[in-house]
Amino acid sequence: MPLGILSGPPAFRDRLYVGRPNVGDRTAFLSRINDMLDRGWLTNDGPFVQELERRVAAYVGVRHCVAMCNATVALEIAIRALELSGEVIIPSYTFIATAHSLQWQQITPVFADIDADTHCIDPGVIEQMITPRTTGIIGVHIWGQACDVDALAEIASRRKLRLMFDAAHAFGCTHKGRMIGNNGDAEVFSFHATKFFNTLEGGAVTTNNDELAAKMRLMRNFGFSGYDNVVYVGTNGKMNEAAAAMGLTNLEAVDQFVEINRRNWDFYRAGLAGIHGLSLFSYPERDRNNFQYVVVAVDADTAGLTRDELVSVLWAENVIARKYFWPGCHRMEPYKSLYPHAGLLTPVTEKVAQRVMLLPTGASIDATTIDIICEKLRVAVSRAADVRAMTRQRID
Ligand SMILES: *Cc1c(COP(=O)(O)O)cnc(C)c1O
């Protein structure tokens, strides 16, 4: 028996991760790092950061891109620049940073449920969550597909709320043919190493609002408007030059990364076809997606194995599948203690969070690897009863 618990192809020798970094041309990156060292300008709105901001803004087709040290700080800064306070409605099915960026500044995240098909915030439940303290809505474009931007915009404008988006997944994606990054008051991208386009660590806010962009630029640099003049409470949200050098290098390869992801996704679609109880989340053809997430929903009744059991099978085979975003923000601290009943209002989140697993993709994964991963899943499901007994044993 190999390391894993399945017969058939042996376990992978090296671990396969979800979110392994995509890296563009190494020589180009190193040459930029040399330029940076020659210049001795390592951070503080350096030439690479400025160039990256110009290029990202052009790519997204937006007036302003404000680069930041990461998306979490970018969310915090956008939230503060928009003067959100009191309560802000967000989906419970998202990465914890969406909630924390509010809670960190004493704003209450109010968890709304999601749509079962898109996994994005359900606009139909928002109205009932608005209170006199509500000041805004943050939509999240889960898996890079736009949430229902139009419905959210309608509610926000009628109820006089601010609207922004956590677009951490959605770089290079469109909504109704227009690049994401142009919606609401502002949108926030993550360029973290695990995202398909990375600047090592990094993020950006994009907006078409000149005043807001200017304010965020000051806020990311402690609120300094000149050498000796501070005009806002600010923080240190600056992107450094090495990060921007990585960003410029990877931006040159971004379309290639999407192509690889798309190709991988097609291989998964073929490989997973006909495995009982597994369904691959598919992206609407009408829009462009970056295909950075291979999302599989497990129907335990049909598959004979739960999502958690399948994930342990894969881990034993060195395929590090992930349970994003389990168990949902409302079930993590401090929200779990603060709002112990939030789960009653988020039944779809509960269900989706229990069923979904993400499989490895990106430039380091090829067709053969995907075939083997799918074969492992096929074997596991076809021998569900044995596998269940063996995973129990391993856990005991
Ligand atoms: C990755 C991610 C973030 C945080 O991004 P960082 O750049 O790591 O701070 C925020 N929201 C969502 C939905 C994410 O997936």
Short mmCIF file of C-alpha atoms and ligand atoms in Angstrom, two decimals:
data_model
loop_
_atom_site.label_atom_id
_atom_site.label_comp_id
_atom_site.label_asym_id
_atom_site.label_seq_id
_atom_site.Cartn_x
_atom_site.Cartn_y
_atom_site.Cartn_z
CA MET A 1 0.00 0.00 0.00
CA PRO A 2 1.34 3.45 -0.87
CA LEU A 3 1.34 6.33 1.59
CA GLY A 4 -2.33 6.81 0.78
CA ILE A 5 -5.20 4.47 1.44
CA LEU A 6 -6.13 3.81 -2.16
CA SER A 7 -4.85 1.16 -4.45
CA GLY A 8 -4.03 2.36 -7.94
CA PRO A 9 -1.53 5.10 -8.72
CA PRO A 10 0.78 5.75 -5.76
CA ALA A 11 0.52 8.86 -3.62
CA PHE A 12 2.27 11.92 -5.02
CA ARG A 13 5.84 12.27 -3.81
CA ASP A 14 5.60 16.02 -3.41
CA ARG A 15 2.60 17.68 -1.86
CA LEU A 16 0.25 19.39 -4.27
CA TYR A 17 -1.15 22.59 -2.86
CA VAL A 18 -4.10 24.80 -3.61
CA GLY A 19 -2.70 28.27 -4.22
CA ARG A 20 0.88 27.37 -5.15
CA PRO A 21 2.32 30.63 -6.54
CA ASN A 22 2.41 31.41 -10.25
CA VAL A 23 5.65 33.18 -11.12
CA GLY A 24 6.37 34.91 -14.42
CA ASP A 25 9.74 35.40 -16.07
CA ARG A 26 12.43 34.98 -13.40
CA THR A 27 15.12 36.87 -15.34
CA ALA A 28 12.82 39.86 -15.77
CA PHE A 29 12.01 39.80 -12.06
CA LEU A 30 15.66 39.60 -11.00
CA SER A 31 16.63 42.37 -13.36
CA ARG A 32 13.96 44.58 -11.81
CA ILE A 33 15.28 43.71 -8.34
CA ASN A 34 18.73 44.79 -9.53
CA ASP A 35 17.31 48.08 -10.80
CA MET A 36 15.63 48.61 -7.47
CA LEU A 37 18.89 48.02 -5.58
CA ASP A 38 20.81 50.27 -7.97
CA ARG A 39 18.27 53.03 -7.39
CA GLY A 40 18.25 52.54 -3.64
CA TRP A 41 14.52 53.31 -3.69
CA LEU A 42 12.94 50.37 -1.88
CA THR A 43 9.54 51.71 -0.91
CA ASN A 44 7.48 54.91 -0.48
CA ASP A 45 5.67 55.24 -3.79
CA GLY A 46 8.63 54.13 -5.86
CA PRO A 47 8.78 53.89 -9.65
CA PHE A 48 7.75 50.20 -9.78
CA VAL A 49 4.72 50.83 -7.58
CA GLN A 50 3.72 53.77 -9.78
CA GLU A 51 4.19 51.72 -12.93
CA LEU A 52 2.22 48.81 -11.49
CA GLU A 53 -0.62 51.14 -10.53
CA ARG A 54 -0.71 52.56 -14.07
CA ARG A 55 -0.66 49.12 -15.65
CA VAL A 56 -3.25 47.59 -13.35
CA ALA A 57 -5.53 50.60 -13.88
CA ALA A 58 -5.14 50.20 -17.65
CA TYR A 59 -5.75 46.44 -17.46
CA VAL A 60 -8.90 46.94 -15.38
CA GLY A 61 -9.98 50.03 -17.32
CA VAL A 62 -10.44 52.07 -14.16
CA ARG A 63 -9.36 55.62 -13.30
CA HIS A 64 -7.41 54.80 -10.14
CA CYS A 65 -5.47 51.89 -8.75
CA VAL A 66 -4.03 52.43 -5.28
CA ALA A 67 -1.53 49.68 -4.49
CA MET A 68 -1.30 48.46 -0.91
CA CYS A 69 0.75 46.04 1.18
CA ASN A 70 -2.07 43.46 1.17
CA ALA A 71 -5.81 43.23 0.58
CA THR A 72 -6.73 43.15 4.25
CA VAL A 73 -5.16 46.55 4.88
CA ALA A 74 -6.61 47.73 1.55
CA LEU A 75 -10.09 46.73 2.79
CA GLU A 76 -9.49 48.51 6.09
CA ILE A 77 -8.37 51.67 4.33
CA ALA A 78 -11.24 51.66 1.82
CA ILE A 79 -13.73 51.06 4.66
CA ARG A 80 -12.28 53.99 6.62
CA ALA A 81 -12.02 56.29 3.61
CA LEU A 82 -15.70 55.61 2.85
CA GLU A 83 -16.49 56.48 6.48
CA LEU A 84 -18.32 53.26 7.17
CA SER A 85 -19.41 52.80 10.77
CA GLY A 86 -22.01 50.96 12.86
CA GLU A 87 -22.97 47.88 10.86
CA VAL A 88 -21.92 46.67 7.43
CA ILE A 89 -23.56 43.75 5.64
CA ILE A 90 -21.25 41.09 4.20
CA PRO A 91 -21.69 37.46 3.18
CA SER A 92 -20.84 34.87 5.83
CA TYR A 93 -19.24 32.73 3.13
CA THR A 94 -15.95 34.52 2.49
CA PHE A 95 -12.38 34.59 3.73
CA ILE A 96 -12.21 35.80 7.32
CA ALA A 97 -10.41 39.03 6.32
CA THR A 98 -13.64 40.50 4.95
CA ALA A 99 -15.17 40.34 8.43
CA HIS A 100 -11.99 41.20 10.33
CA SER A 101 -11.35 44.35 8.30
CA LEU A 102 -14.60 45.72 9.78
CA GLN A 103 -14.35 44.31 13.30
CA TRP A 104 -10.75 45.58 13.53
CA GLN A 105 -12.16 49.12 13.43
CA GLN A 106 -15.16 48.51 15.70
CA ILE A 107 -17.64 48.11 12.86
CA THR A 108 -20.06 45.20 13.19
CA PRO A 109 -20.07 42.75 10.29
CA VAL A 110 -23.62 41.53 9.73
CA PHE A 111 -23.59 38.14 8.03
CA ALA A 112 -25.94 37.64 5.13
CA ASP A 113 -26.61 34.30 3.49
CA ILE A 114 -25.51 33.35 -0.01
CA ASP A 115 -27.11 32.11 -3.19
CA ALA A 116 -26.83 28.33 -3.53
CA ASP A 117 -25.85 28.50 -7.22
CA THR A 118 -23.31 31.33 -7.23
CA HIS A 119 -22.02 31.07 -3.61
CA CYS A 120 -22.20 34.90 -3.59
CA ILE A 121 -24.22 37.11 -1.25
CA ASP A 122 -27.98 36.75 -1.80
CA PRO A 123 -29.40 40.23 -2.47
CA GLY A 124 -32.84 38.95 -1.48
CA VAL A 125 -31.93 38.70 2.22
CA ILE A 126 -30.15 42.03 2.58
CA GLU A 127 -33.11 44.31 3.05
CA GLN A 128 -34.20 42.51 6.22
CA MET A 129 -30.72 42.96 7.72
CA ILE A 130 -30.61 46.73 7.32
CA THR A 131 -30.99 48.63 10.61
CA PRO A 132 -30.64 52.32 11.46
CA ARG A 133 -26.94 51.58 12.18
CA THR A 134 -26.22 50.09 8.74
CA THR A 135 -23.89 52.20 6.64
CA GLY A 136 -22.75 49.90 3.88
CA ILE A 137 -22.63 46.61 2.03
CA ILE A 138 -19.50 44.73 1.00
CA GLY A 139 -20.17 42.21 -1.77
CA VAL A 140 -17.61 39.48 -2.38
CA HIS A 141 -17.00 38.11 -5.89
CA ILE A 142 -16.56 34.52 -4.77
CA TRP A 143 -14.45 32.35 -7.10
CA GLY A 144 -13.98 35.40 -9.33
CA GLN A 145 -17.58 35.58 -10.53
CA ALA A 146 -19.24 38.89 -9.95
CA CYS A 147 -21.82 38.87 -7.20
CA ASP A 148 -25.17 40.43 -8.12
CA VAL A 149 -23.69 43.91 -8.52
CA ASP A 150 -26.82 45.47 -10.01
CA ALA A 151 -29.16 44.25 -7.28
CA LEU A 152 -26.72 45.39 -4.58
CA ALA A 153 -26.33 48.79 -6.25
CA GLU A 154 -30.09 49.21 -6.38
CA ILE A 155 -30.46 48.43 -2.65
CA ALA A 156 -27.49 50.61 -1.72
CA SER A 157 -28.76 53.61 -3.65
CA ARG A 158 -32.35 53.27 -2.39
CA ARG A 159 -31.27 52.81 1.24
CA LYS A 160 -28.44 55.38 1.02
CA LEU A 161 -25.69 52.90 1.81
CA ARG A 162 -22.12 52.74 0.61
CA LEU A 163 -21.28 49.80 -1.59
CA MET A 164 -17.87 48.27 -2.01
CA PHE A 165 -16.56 44.91 -3.13
CA ASP A 166 -14.02 42.43 -1.90
CA ALA A 167 -12.68 41.45 -5.31
CA ALA A 168 -9.78 39.43 -3.87
CA HIS A 169 -10.64 36.51 -6.20
CA ALA A 170 -11.63 38.51 -9.21
CA PHE A 171 -8.55 40.04 -10.83
CA GLY A 172 -8.90 39.68 -14.60
CA CYS A 173 -12.60 38.76 -14.38
CA THR A 174 -15.53 40.61 -15.91
CA HIS A 175 -19.07 41.50 -14.98
CA LYS A 176 -21.35 41.97 -17.99
CA GLY A 177 -18.31 42.31 -20.19
CA ARG A 178 -16.65 45.02 -18.10
CA MET A 179 -13.62 44.31 -15.96
CA ILE A 180 -14.31 43.89 -12.27
CA GLY A 181 -12.71 46.80 -10.43
CA ASN A 182 -15.17 49.43 -11.65
CA ASN A 183 -18.15 48.64 -9.42
CA GLY A 184 -19.57 50.40 -6.39
CA ASP A 185 -17.55 53.03 -4.55
CA ALA A 186 -14.42 50.89 -4.62
CA GLU A 187 -13.20 47.34 -5.21
CA VAL A 188 -10.34 45.59 -3.45
CA PHE A 189 -8.02 43.04 -5.08
CA SER A 190 -5.63 40.69 -3.32
CA PHE A 191 -2.23 39.99 -4.82
CA HIS A 192 -1.25 37.50 -2.12
CA ALA A 193 1.13 34.69 -3.11
CA THR A 194 -1.75 32.18 -3.14
CA LYS A 195 -3.81 34.22 -5.59
CA PHE A 196 -3.24 33.45 -9.26
CA PHE A 197 -1.71 36.88 -9.81
CA ASN A 198 0.62 37.82 -7.00
CA THR A 199 3.01 40.53 -5.86
CA LEU A 200 4.43 38.26 -3.10
CA GLU A 201 2.10 40.04 -0.68
CA GLY A 202 -0.02 42.88 -1.93
CA GLY A 203 -3.35 44.27 -2.84
CA ALA A 204 -5.00 47.27 -4.44
CA VAL A 205 -8.09 49.37 -4.28
CA THR A 206 -9.54 50.48 -7.59
CA THR A 207 -12.08 53.24 -7.96
CA ASN A 208 -13.38 55.78 -10.44
CA ASN A 209 -13.80 58.33 -7.65
CA ASP A 210 -10.93 60.88 -7.75
CA GLU A 211 -11.49 62.21 -4.26
CA LEU A 212 -11.68 58.77 -2.69
CA ALA A 213 -8.49 57.67 -4.46
CA ALA A 214 -6.62 60.75 -3.22
CA LYS A 215 -7.83 60.13 0.32
CA MET A 216 -6.76 56.48 0.27
CA ARG A 217 -3.32 57.44 -1.04
CA LEU A 218 -2.84 59.68 1.98
CA MET A 219 -4.27 57.11 4.39
CA ARG A 220 -1.94 54.37 3.22
CA ASN A 221 1.00 56.64 4.11
CA PHE A 222 0.04 57.62 7.68
CA GLY A 223 -2.12 60.49 6.42
CA PHE A 224 0.91 62.56 5.34
CA SER A 225 0.00 65.15 2.73
CA GLY A 226 3.52 66.62 2.67
CA TYR A 227 6.75 66.23 4.59
CA ASP A 228 5.46 67.71 7.84
CA ASN A 229 1.72 67.67 7.46
CA VAL A 230 -0.71 64.94 8.52
CA VAL A 231 -4.34 65.38 7.49
CA TYR A 232 -6.03 62.07 8.38
CA VAL A 233 -5.56 59.18 10.70
CA GLY A 234 -3.58 56.85 8.51
CA THR A 235 -1.72 53.61 8.62
CA ASN A 236 1.17 52.00 6.82
CA GLY A 237 -0.44 50.35 3.84
CA LYS A 238 2.31 50.94 1.29
CA MET A 239 3.39 48.38 -1.26
CA ASN A 240 7.17 48.00 -1.50
CA GLU A 241 9.25 48.00 -4.69
CA ALA A 242 10.16 44.30 -4.60
CA ALA A 243 6.46 43.45 -4.44
CA ALA A 244 5.72 45.79 -7.34
CA ALA A 245 8.62 44.28 -9.32
CA MET A 246 6.99 40.87 -8.88
CA GLY A 247 3.65 42.37 -9.85
CA LEU A 248 4.99 43.92 -13.06
CA THR A 249 6.65 40.62 -13.96
CA ASN A 250 3.55 38.56 -13.28
CA LEU A 251 1.28 41.05 -15.04
CA GLU A 252 3.23 40.32 -18.21
CA ALA A 253 2.20 36.66 -17.80
CA VAL A 254 -1.29 37.13 -16.45
CA ASP A 255 -3.13 36.07 -19.60
CA GLN A 256 -0.96 32.99 -19.76
CA PHE A 257 -1.85 32.11 -16.15
CA VAL A 258 -5.54 32.39 -17.01
CA GLU A 259 -5.03 30.16 -20.03
CA ILE A 260 -3.28 27.51 -17.93
CA ASN A 261 -6.01 27.66 -15.29
CA ARG A 262 -8.68 27.40 -17.95
CA ARG A 263 -6.99 24.39 -19.51
CA ASN A 264 -6.59 22.74 -16.09
CA TRP A 265 -10.24 23.39 -15.33
CA ASP A 266 -11.23 21.66 -18.58
CA PHE A 267 -9.06 18.66 -17.66
CA TYR A 268 -10.78 18.49 -14.29
CA ARG A 269 -14.17 18.70 -15.97
CA ALA A 270 -13.33 15.73 -18.14
CA GLY A 271 -11.68 13.80 -15.30
CA LEU A 272 -14.48 14.29 -12.78
CA ALA A 273 -17.28 13.52 -15.24
CA GLY A 274 -19.42 10.63 -14.10
CA ILE A 275 -18.05 10.38 -10.55
CA HIS A 276 -21.20 10.02 -8.47
CA GLY A 277 -21.88 12.83 -6.07
CA LEU A 278 -19.12 15.18 -7.22
CA SER A 279 -19.98 18.30 -9.16
CA LEU A 280 -17.52 20.78 -10.51
CA PHE A 281 -18.57 24.39 -10.00
CA SER A 282 -18.78 26.00 -13.42
CA TYR A 283 -18.40 29.61 -14.41
CA PRO A 284 -20.98 31.39 -16.52
CA GLU A 285 -19.70 31.62 -20.11
CA ARG A 286 -21.06 35.13 -20.56
CA ASP A 287 -18.23 36.52 -18.45
CA ARG A 288 -14.50 36.05 -18.29
CA ASN A 289 -13.18 34.21 -15.23
CA ASN A 290 -9.58 33.63 -14.18
CA PHE A 291 -10.34 29.96 -13.38
CA GLN A 292 -8.02 30.09 -10.39
CA TYR A 293 -10.40 28.00 -8.29
CA VAL A 294 -11.35 24.42 -9.03
CA VAL A 295 -14.35 24.08 -6.75
CA VAL A 296 -16.01 20.72 -6.25
CA ALA A 297 -19.23 20.17 -4.31
CA VAL A 298 -19.62 16.78 -2.66
CA ASP A 299 -23.08 15.34 -2.22
CA ALA A 300 -22.36 12.83 0.54
CA ASP A 301 -25.55 10.83 -0.01
CA THR A 302 -24.68 10.14 -3.63
CA ALA A 303 -20.90 9.88 -3.27
CA GLY A 304 -21.12 7.63 -0.21
CA LEU A 305 -18.40 9.78 1.36
CA THR A 306 -18.56 13.20 2.97
CA ARG A 307 -16.49 16.12 1.78
CA ASP A 308 -14.34 15.76 4.90
CA GLU A 309 -13.72 12.08 4.21
CA LEU A 310 -12.73 12.82 0.63
CA VAL A 311 -10.41 15.58 1.78
CA SER A 312 -8.67 13.17 4.17
CA VAL A 313 -8.33 10.64 1.36
CA LEU A 314 -6.70 13.30 -0.81
CA TRP A 315 -4.39 14.50 1.96
CA ALA A 316 -3.21 10.92 2.48
CA GLU A 317 -2.34 10.94 -1.23
CA ASN A 318 -0.43 14.22 -0.81
CA VAL A 319 -3.13 16.24 -2.58
CA ILE A 320 -3.72 19.11 -0.20
CA ALA A 321 -7.34 19.94 -1.08
CA ARG A 322 -8.83 22.82 0.91
CA LYS A 323 -12.19 23.42 2.54
CA TYR A 324 -12.71 27.09 1.62
CA PHE A 325 -14.59 28.76 3.40
CA TRP A 326 -15.42 26.30 6.08
CA PRO A 327 -16.95 26.73 8.60
CA GLY A 328 -18.03 30.23 7.51
CA CYS A 329 -16.99 33.50 9.17
CA HIS A 330 -19.93 33.44 11.57
CA ARG A 331 -18.58 30.22 13.07
CA MET A 332 -15.14 31.63 13.83
CA GLU A 333 -14.11 33.85 16.71
CA PRO A 334 -14.98 36.44 17.77
CA TYR A 335 -18.15 36.22 15.70
CA LYS A 336 -19.14 32.79 16.98
CA SER A 337 -19.28 34.09 20.55
CA LEU A 338 -20.71 37.48 19.66
CA TYR A 339 -23.47 36.11 17.40
CA PRO A 340 -24.06 32.50 18.40
CA HIS A 341 -27.27 32.35 16.40
CA ALA A 342 -25.96 33.82 13.13
CA GLY A 343 -26.14 30.32 11.62
CA LEU A 344 -29.95 30.43 11.78
CA LEU A 345 -29.94 33.17 9.16
CA THR A 346 -27.33 31.54 6.94
CA PRO A 347 -28.62 28.05 6.08
CA VAL A 348 -27.21 28.10 2.54
CA THR A 349 -23.76 29.09 3.79
CA GLU A 350 -23.88 26.22 6.27
CA LYS A 351 -24.73 23.77 3.53
CA VAL A 352 -22.24 25.04 0.94
CA ALA A 353 -19.42 25.32 3.50
CA GLN A 354 -19.94 21.67 4.40
CA ARG A 355 -19.86 20.41 0.83
CA VAL A 356 -17.20 22.35 -1.01
CA MET A 357 -13.56 21.42 -1.55
CA LEU A 358 -10.93 23.09 -3.72
CA LEU A 359 -8.45 21.13 -5.80
CA PRO A 360 -4.94 22.21 -6.83
CA THR A 361 -4.47 24.10 -10.07
CA GLY A 362 -2.17 26.78 -11.48
CA ALA A 363 1.04 26.70 -13.48
CA SER A 364 2.61 23.91 -11.38
CA ILE A 365 -0.17 21.40 -12.16
CA ASP A 366 -0.38 19.56 -15.48
CA ALA A 367 -2.86 17.30 -17.25
CA THR A 368 -1.26 14.05 -16.06
CA THR A 369 -1.41 15.20 -12.45
CA ILE A 370 -5.06 16.17 -12.83
CA ASP A 371 -5.85 12.80 -14.36
CA ILE A 372 -4.32 11.05 -11.38
CA ILE A 373 -6.13 13.27 -8.87
CA CYS A 374 -9.45 12.54 -10.61
CA GLU A 375 -8.63 8.83 -10.76
CA LYS A 376 -8.02 8.83 -7.01
CA LEU A 377 -11.39 10.47 -6.44
CA ARG A 378 -13.07 7.98 -8.77
CA VAL A 379 -11.55 5.02 -6.94
CA ALA A 380 -12.45 6.50 -3.54
CA VAL A 381 -16.10 7.00 -4.51
CA SER A 382 -16.40 3.61 -6.18
CA ARG A 383 -15.14 1.94 -3.00
CA ALA A 384 -16.84 4.33 -0.61
CA ALA A 385 -17.66 1.81 2.11
CA ASP A 386 -14.08 0.46 2.34
CA VAL A 387 -12.64 3.94 2.19
CA ARG A 388 -14.95 5.10 4.97
CA ALA A 389 -13.80 2.23 7.18
CA MET A 390 -10.15 2.97 6.42
CA THR A 391 -10.40 6.73 6.96
CA ARG A 392 -12.14 6.02 10.31
CA GLN A 393 -9.24 3.76 11.28
CA ARG A 394 -6.69 6.39 10.35
CA ILE A 395 -8.53 9.00 12.37
CA ASP A 396 -8.89 6.68 15.44
C1 LIG B 1 -7.17 36.39 0.04
C2 LIG B 1 -8.40 37.11 0.45
C3 LIG B 1 -8.37 38.29 1.22
C4 LIG B 1 -7.12 38.79 1.89
O1 LIG B 1 -6.12 39.09 1.05
P1 LIG B 1 -4.64 39.42 1.61
O2 LIG B 1 -3.97 40.06 0.44
O3 LIG B 1 -4.04 38.10 1.97
O4 LIG B 1 -4.76 40.31 2.78
C5 LIG B 1 -9.56 38.96 1.46
N1 LIG B 1 -10.72 38.49 1.00
C6 LIG B 1 -10.82 37.35 0.30
C7 LIG B 1 -12.15 36.91 -0.20
C8 LIG B 1 -9.65 36.61 0.01
O5 LIG B 1 -9.76 35.46 -0.65
#
